[in-house]
Short mmCIF file of C-alpha atoms and ligand atoms in Angstrom, two decimals:
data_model
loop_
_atom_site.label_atom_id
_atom_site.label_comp_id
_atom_site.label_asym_id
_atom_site.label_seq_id
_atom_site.Cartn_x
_atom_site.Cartn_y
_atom_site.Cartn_z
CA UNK A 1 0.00 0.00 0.00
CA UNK A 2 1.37 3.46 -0.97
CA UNK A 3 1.64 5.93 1.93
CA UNK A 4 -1.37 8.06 0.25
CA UNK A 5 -3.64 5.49 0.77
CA UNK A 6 -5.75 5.01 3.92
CA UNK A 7 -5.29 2.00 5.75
CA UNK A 8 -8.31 0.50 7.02
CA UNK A 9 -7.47 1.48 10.51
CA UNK A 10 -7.07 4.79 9.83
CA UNK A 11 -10.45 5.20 7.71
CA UNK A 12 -12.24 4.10 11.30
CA UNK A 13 -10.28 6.49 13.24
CA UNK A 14 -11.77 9.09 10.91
CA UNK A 15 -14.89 8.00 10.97
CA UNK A 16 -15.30 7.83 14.76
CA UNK A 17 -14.02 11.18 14.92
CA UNK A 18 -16.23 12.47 11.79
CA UNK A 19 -17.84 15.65 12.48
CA UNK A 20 -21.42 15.46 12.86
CA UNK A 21 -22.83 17.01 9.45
CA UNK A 22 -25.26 19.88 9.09
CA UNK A 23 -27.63 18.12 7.26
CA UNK A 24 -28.69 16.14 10.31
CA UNK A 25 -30.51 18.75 12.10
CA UNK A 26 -33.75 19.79 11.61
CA UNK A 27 -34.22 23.74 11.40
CA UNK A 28 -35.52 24.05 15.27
CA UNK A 29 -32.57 21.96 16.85
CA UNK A 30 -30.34 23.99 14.93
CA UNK A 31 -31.33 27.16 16.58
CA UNK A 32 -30.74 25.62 19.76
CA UNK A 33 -27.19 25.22 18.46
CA UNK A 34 -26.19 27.85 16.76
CA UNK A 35 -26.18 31.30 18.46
CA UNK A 36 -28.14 33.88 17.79
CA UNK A 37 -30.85 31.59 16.37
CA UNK A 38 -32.47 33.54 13.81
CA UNK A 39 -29.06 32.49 12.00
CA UNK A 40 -30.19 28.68 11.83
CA UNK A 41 -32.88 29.81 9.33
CA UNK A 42 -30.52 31.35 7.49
CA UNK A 43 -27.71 28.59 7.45
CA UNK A 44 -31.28 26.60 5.87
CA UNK A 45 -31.82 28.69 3.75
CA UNK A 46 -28.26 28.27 1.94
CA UNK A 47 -28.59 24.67 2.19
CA UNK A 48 -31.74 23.88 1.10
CA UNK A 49 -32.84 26.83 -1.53
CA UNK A 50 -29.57 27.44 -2.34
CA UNK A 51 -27.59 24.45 -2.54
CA UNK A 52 -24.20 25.90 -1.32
CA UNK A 53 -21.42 22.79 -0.14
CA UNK A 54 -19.21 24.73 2.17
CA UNK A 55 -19.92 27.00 5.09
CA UNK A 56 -17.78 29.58 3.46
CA UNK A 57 -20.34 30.58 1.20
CA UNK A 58 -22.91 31.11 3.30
CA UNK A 59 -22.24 34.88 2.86
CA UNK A 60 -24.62 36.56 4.97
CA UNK A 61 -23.29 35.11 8.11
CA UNK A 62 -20.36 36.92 10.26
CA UNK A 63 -16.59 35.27 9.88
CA UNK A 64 -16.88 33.67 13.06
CA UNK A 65 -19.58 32.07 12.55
CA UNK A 66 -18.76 30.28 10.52
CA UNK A 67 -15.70 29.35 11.44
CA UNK A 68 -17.47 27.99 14.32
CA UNK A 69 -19.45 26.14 12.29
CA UNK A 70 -16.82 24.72 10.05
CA UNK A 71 -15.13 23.31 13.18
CA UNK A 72 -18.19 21.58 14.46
CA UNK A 73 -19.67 20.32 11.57
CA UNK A 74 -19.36 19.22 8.30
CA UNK A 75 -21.55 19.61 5.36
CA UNK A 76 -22.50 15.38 4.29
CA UNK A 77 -20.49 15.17 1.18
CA UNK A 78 -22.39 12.01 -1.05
CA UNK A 79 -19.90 11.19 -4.15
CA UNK A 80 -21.65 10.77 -7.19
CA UNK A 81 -19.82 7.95 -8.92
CA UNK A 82 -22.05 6.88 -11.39
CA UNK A 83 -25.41 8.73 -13.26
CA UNK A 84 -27.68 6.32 -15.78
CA UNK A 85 -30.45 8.46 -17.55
CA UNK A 86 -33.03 6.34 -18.91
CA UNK A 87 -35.41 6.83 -21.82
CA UNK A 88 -38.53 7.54 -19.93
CA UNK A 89 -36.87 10.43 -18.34
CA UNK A 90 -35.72 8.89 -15.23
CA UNK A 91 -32.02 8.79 -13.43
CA UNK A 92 -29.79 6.93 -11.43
CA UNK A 93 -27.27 7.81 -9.11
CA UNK A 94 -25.01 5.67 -7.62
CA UNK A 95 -23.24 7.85 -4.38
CA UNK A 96 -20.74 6.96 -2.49
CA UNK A 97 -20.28 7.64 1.07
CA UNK A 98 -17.34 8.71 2.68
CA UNK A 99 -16.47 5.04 4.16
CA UNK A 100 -16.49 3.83 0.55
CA UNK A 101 -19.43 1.72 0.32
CA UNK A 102 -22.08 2.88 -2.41
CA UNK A 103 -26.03 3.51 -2.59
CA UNK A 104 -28.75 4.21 -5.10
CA UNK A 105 -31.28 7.27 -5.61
CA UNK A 106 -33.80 7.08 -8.37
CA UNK A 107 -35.64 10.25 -9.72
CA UNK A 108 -38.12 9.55 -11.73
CA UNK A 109 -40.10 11.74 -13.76
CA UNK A 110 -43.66 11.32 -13.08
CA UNK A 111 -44.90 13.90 -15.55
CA UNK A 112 -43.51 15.79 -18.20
CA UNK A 113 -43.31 19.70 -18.38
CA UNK A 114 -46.68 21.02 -20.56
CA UNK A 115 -46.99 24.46 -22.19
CA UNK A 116 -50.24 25.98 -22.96
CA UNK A 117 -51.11 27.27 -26.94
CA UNK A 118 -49.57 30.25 -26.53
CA UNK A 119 -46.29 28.92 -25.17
CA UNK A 120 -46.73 29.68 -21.40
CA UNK A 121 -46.33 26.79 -19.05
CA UNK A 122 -49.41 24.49 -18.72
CA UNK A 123 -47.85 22.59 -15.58
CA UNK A 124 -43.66 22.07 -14.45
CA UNK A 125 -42.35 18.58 -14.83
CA UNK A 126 -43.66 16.11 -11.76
CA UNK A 127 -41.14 14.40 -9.66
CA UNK A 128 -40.50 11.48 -7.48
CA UNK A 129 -37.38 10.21 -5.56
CA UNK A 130 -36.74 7.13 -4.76
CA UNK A 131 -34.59 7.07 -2.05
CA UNK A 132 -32.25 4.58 0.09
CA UNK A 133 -32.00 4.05 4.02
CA UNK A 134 -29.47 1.73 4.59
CA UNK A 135 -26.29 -0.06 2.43
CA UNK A 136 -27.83 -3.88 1.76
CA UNK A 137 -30.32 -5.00 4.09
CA UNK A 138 -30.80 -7.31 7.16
CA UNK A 139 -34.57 -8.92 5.71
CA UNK A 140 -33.11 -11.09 3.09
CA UNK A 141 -36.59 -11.03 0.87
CA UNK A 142 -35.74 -13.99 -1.88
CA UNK A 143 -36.45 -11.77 -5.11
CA UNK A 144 -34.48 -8.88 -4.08
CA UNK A 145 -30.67 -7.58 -5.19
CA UNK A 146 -30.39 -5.40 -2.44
CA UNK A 147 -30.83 -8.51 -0.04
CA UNK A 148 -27.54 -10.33 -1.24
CA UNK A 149 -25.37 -8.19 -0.21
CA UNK A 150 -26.74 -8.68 3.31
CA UNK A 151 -27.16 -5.84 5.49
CA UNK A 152 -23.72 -3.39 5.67
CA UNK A 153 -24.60 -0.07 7.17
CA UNK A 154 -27.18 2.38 8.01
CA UNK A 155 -27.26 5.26 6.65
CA UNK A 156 -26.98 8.38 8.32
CA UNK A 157 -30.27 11.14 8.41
CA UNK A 158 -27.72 13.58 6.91
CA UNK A 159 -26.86 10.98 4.24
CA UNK A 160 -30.71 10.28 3.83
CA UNK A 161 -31.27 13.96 3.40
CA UNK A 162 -28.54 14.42 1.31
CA UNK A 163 -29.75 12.35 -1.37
CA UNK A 164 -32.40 14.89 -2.14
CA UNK A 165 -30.32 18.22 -1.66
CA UNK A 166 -27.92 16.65 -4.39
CA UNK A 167 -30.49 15.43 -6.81
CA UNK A 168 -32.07 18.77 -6.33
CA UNK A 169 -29.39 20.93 -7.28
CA UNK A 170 -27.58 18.60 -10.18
CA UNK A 171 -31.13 18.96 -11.85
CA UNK A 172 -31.51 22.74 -11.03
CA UNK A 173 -35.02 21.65 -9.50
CA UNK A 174 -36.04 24.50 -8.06
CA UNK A 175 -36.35 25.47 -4.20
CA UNK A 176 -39.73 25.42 -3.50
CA UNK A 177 -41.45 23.02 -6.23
CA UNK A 178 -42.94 20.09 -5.26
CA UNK A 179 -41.71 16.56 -5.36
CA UNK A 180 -42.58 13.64 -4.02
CA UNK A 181 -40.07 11.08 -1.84
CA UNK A 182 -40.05 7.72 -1.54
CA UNK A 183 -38.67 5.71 1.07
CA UNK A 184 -38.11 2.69 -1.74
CA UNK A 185 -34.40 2.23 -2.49
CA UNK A 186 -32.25 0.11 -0.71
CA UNK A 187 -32.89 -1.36 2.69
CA UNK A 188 -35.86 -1.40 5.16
CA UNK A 189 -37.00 1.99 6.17
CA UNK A 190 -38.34 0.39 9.58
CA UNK A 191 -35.18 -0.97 10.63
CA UNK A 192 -33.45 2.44 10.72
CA UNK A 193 -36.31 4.35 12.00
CA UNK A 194 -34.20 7.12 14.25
CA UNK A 195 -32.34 8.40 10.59
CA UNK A 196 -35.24 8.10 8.67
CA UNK A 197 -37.52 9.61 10.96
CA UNK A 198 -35.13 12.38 11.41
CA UNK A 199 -35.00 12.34 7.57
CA UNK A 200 -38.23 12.96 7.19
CA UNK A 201 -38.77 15.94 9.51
CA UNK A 202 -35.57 18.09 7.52
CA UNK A 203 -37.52 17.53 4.17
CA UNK A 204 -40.52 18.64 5.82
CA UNK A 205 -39.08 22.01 7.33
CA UNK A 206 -40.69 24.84 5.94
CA UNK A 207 -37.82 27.03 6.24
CA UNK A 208 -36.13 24.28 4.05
CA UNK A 209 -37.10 21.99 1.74
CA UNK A 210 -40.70 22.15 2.33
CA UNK A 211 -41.80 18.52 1.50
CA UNK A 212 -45.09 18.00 3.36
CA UNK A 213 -45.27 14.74 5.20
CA UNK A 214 -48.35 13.82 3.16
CA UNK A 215 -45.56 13.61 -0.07
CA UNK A 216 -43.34 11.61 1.76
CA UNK A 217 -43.84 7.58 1.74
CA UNK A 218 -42.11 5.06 4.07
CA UNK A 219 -42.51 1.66 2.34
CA UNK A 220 -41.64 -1.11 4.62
CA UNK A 221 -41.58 -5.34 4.12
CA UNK A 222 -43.83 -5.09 7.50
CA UNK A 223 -41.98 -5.09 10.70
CA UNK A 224 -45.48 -4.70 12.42
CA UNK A 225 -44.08 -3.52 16.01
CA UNK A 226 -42.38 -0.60 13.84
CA UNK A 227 -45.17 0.35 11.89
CA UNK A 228 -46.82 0.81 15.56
CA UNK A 229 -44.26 3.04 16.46
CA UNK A 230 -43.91 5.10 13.20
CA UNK A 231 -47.76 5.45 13.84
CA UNK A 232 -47.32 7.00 17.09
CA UNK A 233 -44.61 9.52 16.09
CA UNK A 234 -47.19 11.16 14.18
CA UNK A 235 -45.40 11.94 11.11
CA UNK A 236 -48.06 12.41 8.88
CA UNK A 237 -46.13 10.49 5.93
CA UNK A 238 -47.82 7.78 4.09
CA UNK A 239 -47.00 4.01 4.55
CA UNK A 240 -46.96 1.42 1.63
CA UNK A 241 -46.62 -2.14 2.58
CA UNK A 242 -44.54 -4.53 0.77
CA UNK A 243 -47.37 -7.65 0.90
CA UNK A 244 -46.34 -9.80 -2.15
CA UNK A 245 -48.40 -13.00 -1.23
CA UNK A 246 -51.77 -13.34 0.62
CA UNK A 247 -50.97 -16.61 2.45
CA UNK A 248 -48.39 -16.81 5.34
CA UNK A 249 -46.45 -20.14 3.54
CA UNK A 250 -45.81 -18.60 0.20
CA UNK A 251 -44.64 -14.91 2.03
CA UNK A 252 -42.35 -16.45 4.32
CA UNK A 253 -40.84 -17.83 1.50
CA UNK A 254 -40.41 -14.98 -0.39
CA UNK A 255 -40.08 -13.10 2.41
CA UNK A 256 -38.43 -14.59 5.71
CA UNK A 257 -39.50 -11.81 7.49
CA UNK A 258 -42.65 -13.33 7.95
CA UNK A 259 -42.20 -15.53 10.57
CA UNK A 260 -41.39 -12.61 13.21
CA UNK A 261 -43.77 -10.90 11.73
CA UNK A 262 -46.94 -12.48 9.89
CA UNK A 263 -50.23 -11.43 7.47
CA UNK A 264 -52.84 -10.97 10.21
CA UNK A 265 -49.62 -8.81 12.24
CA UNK A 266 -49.20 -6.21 9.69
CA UNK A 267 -53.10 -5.88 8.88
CA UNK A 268 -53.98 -5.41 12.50
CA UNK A 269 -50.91 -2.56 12.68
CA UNK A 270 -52.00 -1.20 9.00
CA UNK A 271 -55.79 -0.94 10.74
CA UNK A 272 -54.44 1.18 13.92
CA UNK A 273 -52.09 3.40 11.52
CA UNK A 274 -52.94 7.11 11.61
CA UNK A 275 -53.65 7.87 7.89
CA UNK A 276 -53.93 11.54 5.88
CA UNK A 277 -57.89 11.82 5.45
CA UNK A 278 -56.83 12.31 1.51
CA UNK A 279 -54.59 9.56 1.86
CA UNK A 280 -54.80 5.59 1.67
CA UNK A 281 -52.32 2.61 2.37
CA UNK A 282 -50.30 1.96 -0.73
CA UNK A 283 -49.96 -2.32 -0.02
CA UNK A 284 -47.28 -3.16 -3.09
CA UNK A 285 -48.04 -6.58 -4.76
CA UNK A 286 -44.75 -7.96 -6.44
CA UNK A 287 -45.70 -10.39 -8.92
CA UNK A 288 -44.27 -12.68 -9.70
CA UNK A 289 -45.04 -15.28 -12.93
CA UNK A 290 -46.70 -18.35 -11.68
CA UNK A 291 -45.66 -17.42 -8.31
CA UNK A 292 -48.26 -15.04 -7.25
CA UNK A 293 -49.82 -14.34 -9.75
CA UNK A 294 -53.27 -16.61 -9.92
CA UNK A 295 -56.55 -15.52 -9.72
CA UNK A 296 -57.08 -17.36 -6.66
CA UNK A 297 -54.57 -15.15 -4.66
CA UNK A 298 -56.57 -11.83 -6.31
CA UNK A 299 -59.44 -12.77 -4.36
CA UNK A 300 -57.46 -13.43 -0.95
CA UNK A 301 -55.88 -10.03 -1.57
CA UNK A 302 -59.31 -8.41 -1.88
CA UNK A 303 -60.56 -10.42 1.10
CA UNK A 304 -57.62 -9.37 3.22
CA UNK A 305 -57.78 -5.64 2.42
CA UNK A 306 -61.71 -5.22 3.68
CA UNK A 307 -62.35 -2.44 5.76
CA UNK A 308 -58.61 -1.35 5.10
CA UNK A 309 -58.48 2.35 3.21
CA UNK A 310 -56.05 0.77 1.14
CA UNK A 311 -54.94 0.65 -2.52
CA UNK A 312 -52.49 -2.12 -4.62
CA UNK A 313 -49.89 -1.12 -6.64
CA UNK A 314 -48.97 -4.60 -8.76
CA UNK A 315 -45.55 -4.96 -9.80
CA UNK A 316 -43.67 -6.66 -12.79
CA UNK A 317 -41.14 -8.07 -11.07
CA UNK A 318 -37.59 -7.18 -13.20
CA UNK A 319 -35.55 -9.78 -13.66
CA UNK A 320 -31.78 -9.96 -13.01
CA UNK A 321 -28.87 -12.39 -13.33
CA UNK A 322 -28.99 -15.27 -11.06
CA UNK A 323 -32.76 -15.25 -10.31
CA UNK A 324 -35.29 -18.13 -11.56
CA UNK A 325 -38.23 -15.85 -10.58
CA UNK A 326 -39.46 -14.34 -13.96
CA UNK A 327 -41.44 -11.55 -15.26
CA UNK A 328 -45.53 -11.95 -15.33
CA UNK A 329 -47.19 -12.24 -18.24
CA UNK A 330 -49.01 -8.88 -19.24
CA UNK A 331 -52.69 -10.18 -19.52
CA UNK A 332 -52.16 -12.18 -15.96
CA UNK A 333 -51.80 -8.79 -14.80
CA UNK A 334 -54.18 -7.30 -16.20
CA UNK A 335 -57.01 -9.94 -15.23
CA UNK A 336 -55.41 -9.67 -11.71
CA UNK A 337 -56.02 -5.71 -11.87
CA UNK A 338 -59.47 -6.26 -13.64
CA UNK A 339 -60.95 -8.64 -10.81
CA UNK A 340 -59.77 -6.15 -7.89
CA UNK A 341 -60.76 -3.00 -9.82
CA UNK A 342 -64.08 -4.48 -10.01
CA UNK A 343 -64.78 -5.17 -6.75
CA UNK A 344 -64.22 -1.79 -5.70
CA UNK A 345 -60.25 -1.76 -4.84
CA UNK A 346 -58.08 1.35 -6.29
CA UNK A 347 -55.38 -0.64 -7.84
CA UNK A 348 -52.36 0.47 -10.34
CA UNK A 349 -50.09 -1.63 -11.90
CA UNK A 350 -46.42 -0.19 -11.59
CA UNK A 351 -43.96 -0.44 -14.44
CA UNK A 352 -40.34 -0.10 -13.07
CA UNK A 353 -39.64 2.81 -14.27
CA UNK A 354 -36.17 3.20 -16.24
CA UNK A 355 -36.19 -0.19 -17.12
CA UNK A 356 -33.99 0.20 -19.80
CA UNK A 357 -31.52 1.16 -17.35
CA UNK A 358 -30.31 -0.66 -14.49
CA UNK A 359 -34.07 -1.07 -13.12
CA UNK A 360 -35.29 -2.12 -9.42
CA UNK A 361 -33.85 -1.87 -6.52
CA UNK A 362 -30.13 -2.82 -6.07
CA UNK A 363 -29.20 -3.07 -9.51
CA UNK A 364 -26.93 -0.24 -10.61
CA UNK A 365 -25.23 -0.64 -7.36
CA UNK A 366 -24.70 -4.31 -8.30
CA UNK A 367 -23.44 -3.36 -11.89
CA UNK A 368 -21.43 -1.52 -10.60
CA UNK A 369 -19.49 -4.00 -8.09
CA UNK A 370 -19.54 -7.16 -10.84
CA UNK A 371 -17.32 -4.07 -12.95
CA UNK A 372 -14.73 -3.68 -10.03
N1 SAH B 401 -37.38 -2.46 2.16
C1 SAH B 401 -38.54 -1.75 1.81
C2 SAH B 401 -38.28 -0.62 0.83
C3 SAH B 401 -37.31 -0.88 -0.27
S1 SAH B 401 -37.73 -2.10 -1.48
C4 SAH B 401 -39.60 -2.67 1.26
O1 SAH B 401 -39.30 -3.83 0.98
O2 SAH B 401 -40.74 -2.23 1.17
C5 SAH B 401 -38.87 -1.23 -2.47
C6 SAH B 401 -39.70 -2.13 -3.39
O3 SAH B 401 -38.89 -2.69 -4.45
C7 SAH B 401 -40.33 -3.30 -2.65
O4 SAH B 401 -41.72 -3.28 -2.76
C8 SAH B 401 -39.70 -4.47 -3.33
O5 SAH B 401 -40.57 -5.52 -3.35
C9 SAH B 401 -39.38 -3.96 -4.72
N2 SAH B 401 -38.43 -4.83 -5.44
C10 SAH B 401 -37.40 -5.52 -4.93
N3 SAH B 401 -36.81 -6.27 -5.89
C11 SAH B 401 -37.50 -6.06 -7.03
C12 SAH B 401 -37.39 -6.55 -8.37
N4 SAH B 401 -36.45 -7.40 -8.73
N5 SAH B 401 -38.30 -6.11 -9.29
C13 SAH B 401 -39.26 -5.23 -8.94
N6 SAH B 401 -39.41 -4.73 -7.70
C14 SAH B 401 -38.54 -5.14 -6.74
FE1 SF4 B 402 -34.88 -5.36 2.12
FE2 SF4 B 402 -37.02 -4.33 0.86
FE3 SF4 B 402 -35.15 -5.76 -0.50
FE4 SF4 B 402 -36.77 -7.01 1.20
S1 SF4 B 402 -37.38 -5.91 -0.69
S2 SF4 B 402 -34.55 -7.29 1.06
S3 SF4 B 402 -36.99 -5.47 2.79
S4 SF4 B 402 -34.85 -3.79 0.51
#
């Protein structure tokens, strides 16, 4: 090893004496740290509307403030080390955090700008970020990339939040429009609930980013005690539950997860969840071909979700190297959709979006580690 590399030893020395970074405060806890407080609105306001990445250019605040700051805290740096734009209009970063290992964002465009006849602007491009919580993930979930690297880190609220300020500026997405996040990239959302939660209050701050809980959406594979306890921290974000099968043998399958944590578990915490009145439960359906996808488990799914304010969002399930699940067959999606549709349940089916680049969940990340 050359002397300008960093030893392993050395990289945890610096990492147990990293800084704590900015971007893990929320505005009000800020004030309490930084003196006088009306500055903490302001060091905001260069974060989040303006984008800046060092404390020296926050140039409305005295010298010495900032050099306080700069000694106490860091501003999360995320390394963008790969960006895939995909034909539909999404993109997909791969970052890299400062102890090397790598995650993925996804933003996807839901809509496309519009102009009016006479050339003004009918409605701004619609957005939606798919975010990640954690490097790998402890659930292990059979169809899932992100599950075989097995769980490697947490991420950090400032990395969470991060993800976001980054994306926002590289796409000169303006301060205050609207996007939507989702809590959908890699790992489970529920298993790092102090970051995420923490996450999810900065993008809410309306002296920052401004995302209103009700745009947020924590999508979890159903770690029922934790969707208690998200319930009770009154958020106000959505949930969206990974189902995938309607029996308890087939999920625990595809989902080990299950066994701590079963069917009638996850209903009975979905049913004591404290939902947006505009709002319902998104409850994902991965299908799978001839795994889940029979008629016969359309009707259980309908027959679980009564009395639930609750809608489906079916999935193709995208393929990968190494997997023998496969992709559904178009019309056994379809008649799945048509039987719940017509018994009264909102249900979408999702296409993953960029497929033509490295699609669901995991799979840029793994590209790029099969290239190294
Ligand atoms: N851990 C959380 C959130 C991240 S996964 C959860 O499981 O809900 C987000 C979604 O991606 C899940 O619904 C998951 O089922 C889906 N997913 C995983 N692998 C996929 C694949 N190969 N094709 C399509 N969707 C996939
Ligand atoms: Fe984890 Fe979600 Fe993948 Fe399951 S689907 S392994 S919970 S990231």
């Amino acid at each position: 090893m050359s002397h300008l590399q960093i030893s392993k030893d050395e990289r945890e020395i610096m990492k147990t004496e990293k800084k704590p970074s900015i971007q893990d405060y929320t505005r009000e806890e800020l004030s309490q740290l930084i003196k006088p407080s009306f500055r903490a609105k302001q060091v905001y306001s260069w974060l989040y509307h303006k984008y800046v990445n060092s404390f020296d250019e926050m140039k409305n605040l005295p010298q010495a403030l900032k050099d306080d700051l700069k000694e106490k805290y860091r501003i999360e740096p995320l390394k963008m080390i790969r960006k895939e734009n995909s034909k539909d209009g999404s993109t997909k970063y791969l970052f890299e955090l400062e102890d090397g290992n790598t995650v993925e964002t996804v933003l996807l465009l839901m809509k496309k700008k519009q102009f009016n006849e006479d050339g003004s602007v009918k409605h701004q491009e619609k957005y939606t970020v798919c975010i990640s919580c954690q490097v790998g993930c402890k659930v292990g979930c059979s169809f899932c990339l992100t599950a075989k690297s097995g769980f490697i880190a947490n991420l950090t609220a400032g990395e969470i939040v991060e993800q976001i300020r980054f994306i926002k500026k590289d796409n000169n997405i303006d301060a205050n429009r609207r996007l939507n996040i989702v809590y959908m990239g890699m790992g489970e959302p529920l298993d790092n609930l102090g970051a995420v939660s923490q996450s999810s209050r900065v993008f809410a701050d309306l002296d920052g980013m401004a995302i209103a809980p009700h745009r947020q959406t924590i999508s979890t594979s159903g770690l029922s005690t934790k969707i208690v306890k998200l319930g009770k921290m009154e958020l106000g974000v959505n949930l969206a539950i990974s189902l995938h099968a309607v029996d308890d043998e087939l999920r625990e399958q595809l989902m080990p997860i299950n066994k701590a944590y079963n069917i009638q578990s996850i209903i009975d915490a979905v049913k004591a969840f404290p939902i947006n009145d505009r709002k319902r439960v998104m409850f994902e359906y991965l299908v799978i071909k001839d795994v889940n996808d029979s008629m016969d488990a359309a009707k259980k799914l309908l027959a679980l979700l009564n009395g639930i304010k609750s809608k489906v969002n079916l999935i193709y399930f995208n393929p990968y190297g190494g997997t023998e699940y496969k992709r559904p067959e178009e019309k056994d999606m379809k008649a799945f959709q048509e039987y719940l549709t017509k018994h009264g349940l909102h249900c979408t089916i999702r296409e993953s979006k960029g497929l033509d680049i490295s699609a669901a969940c995991g799979q840029l990340r793994d590209n790029e580690l099969e290239e190294k």
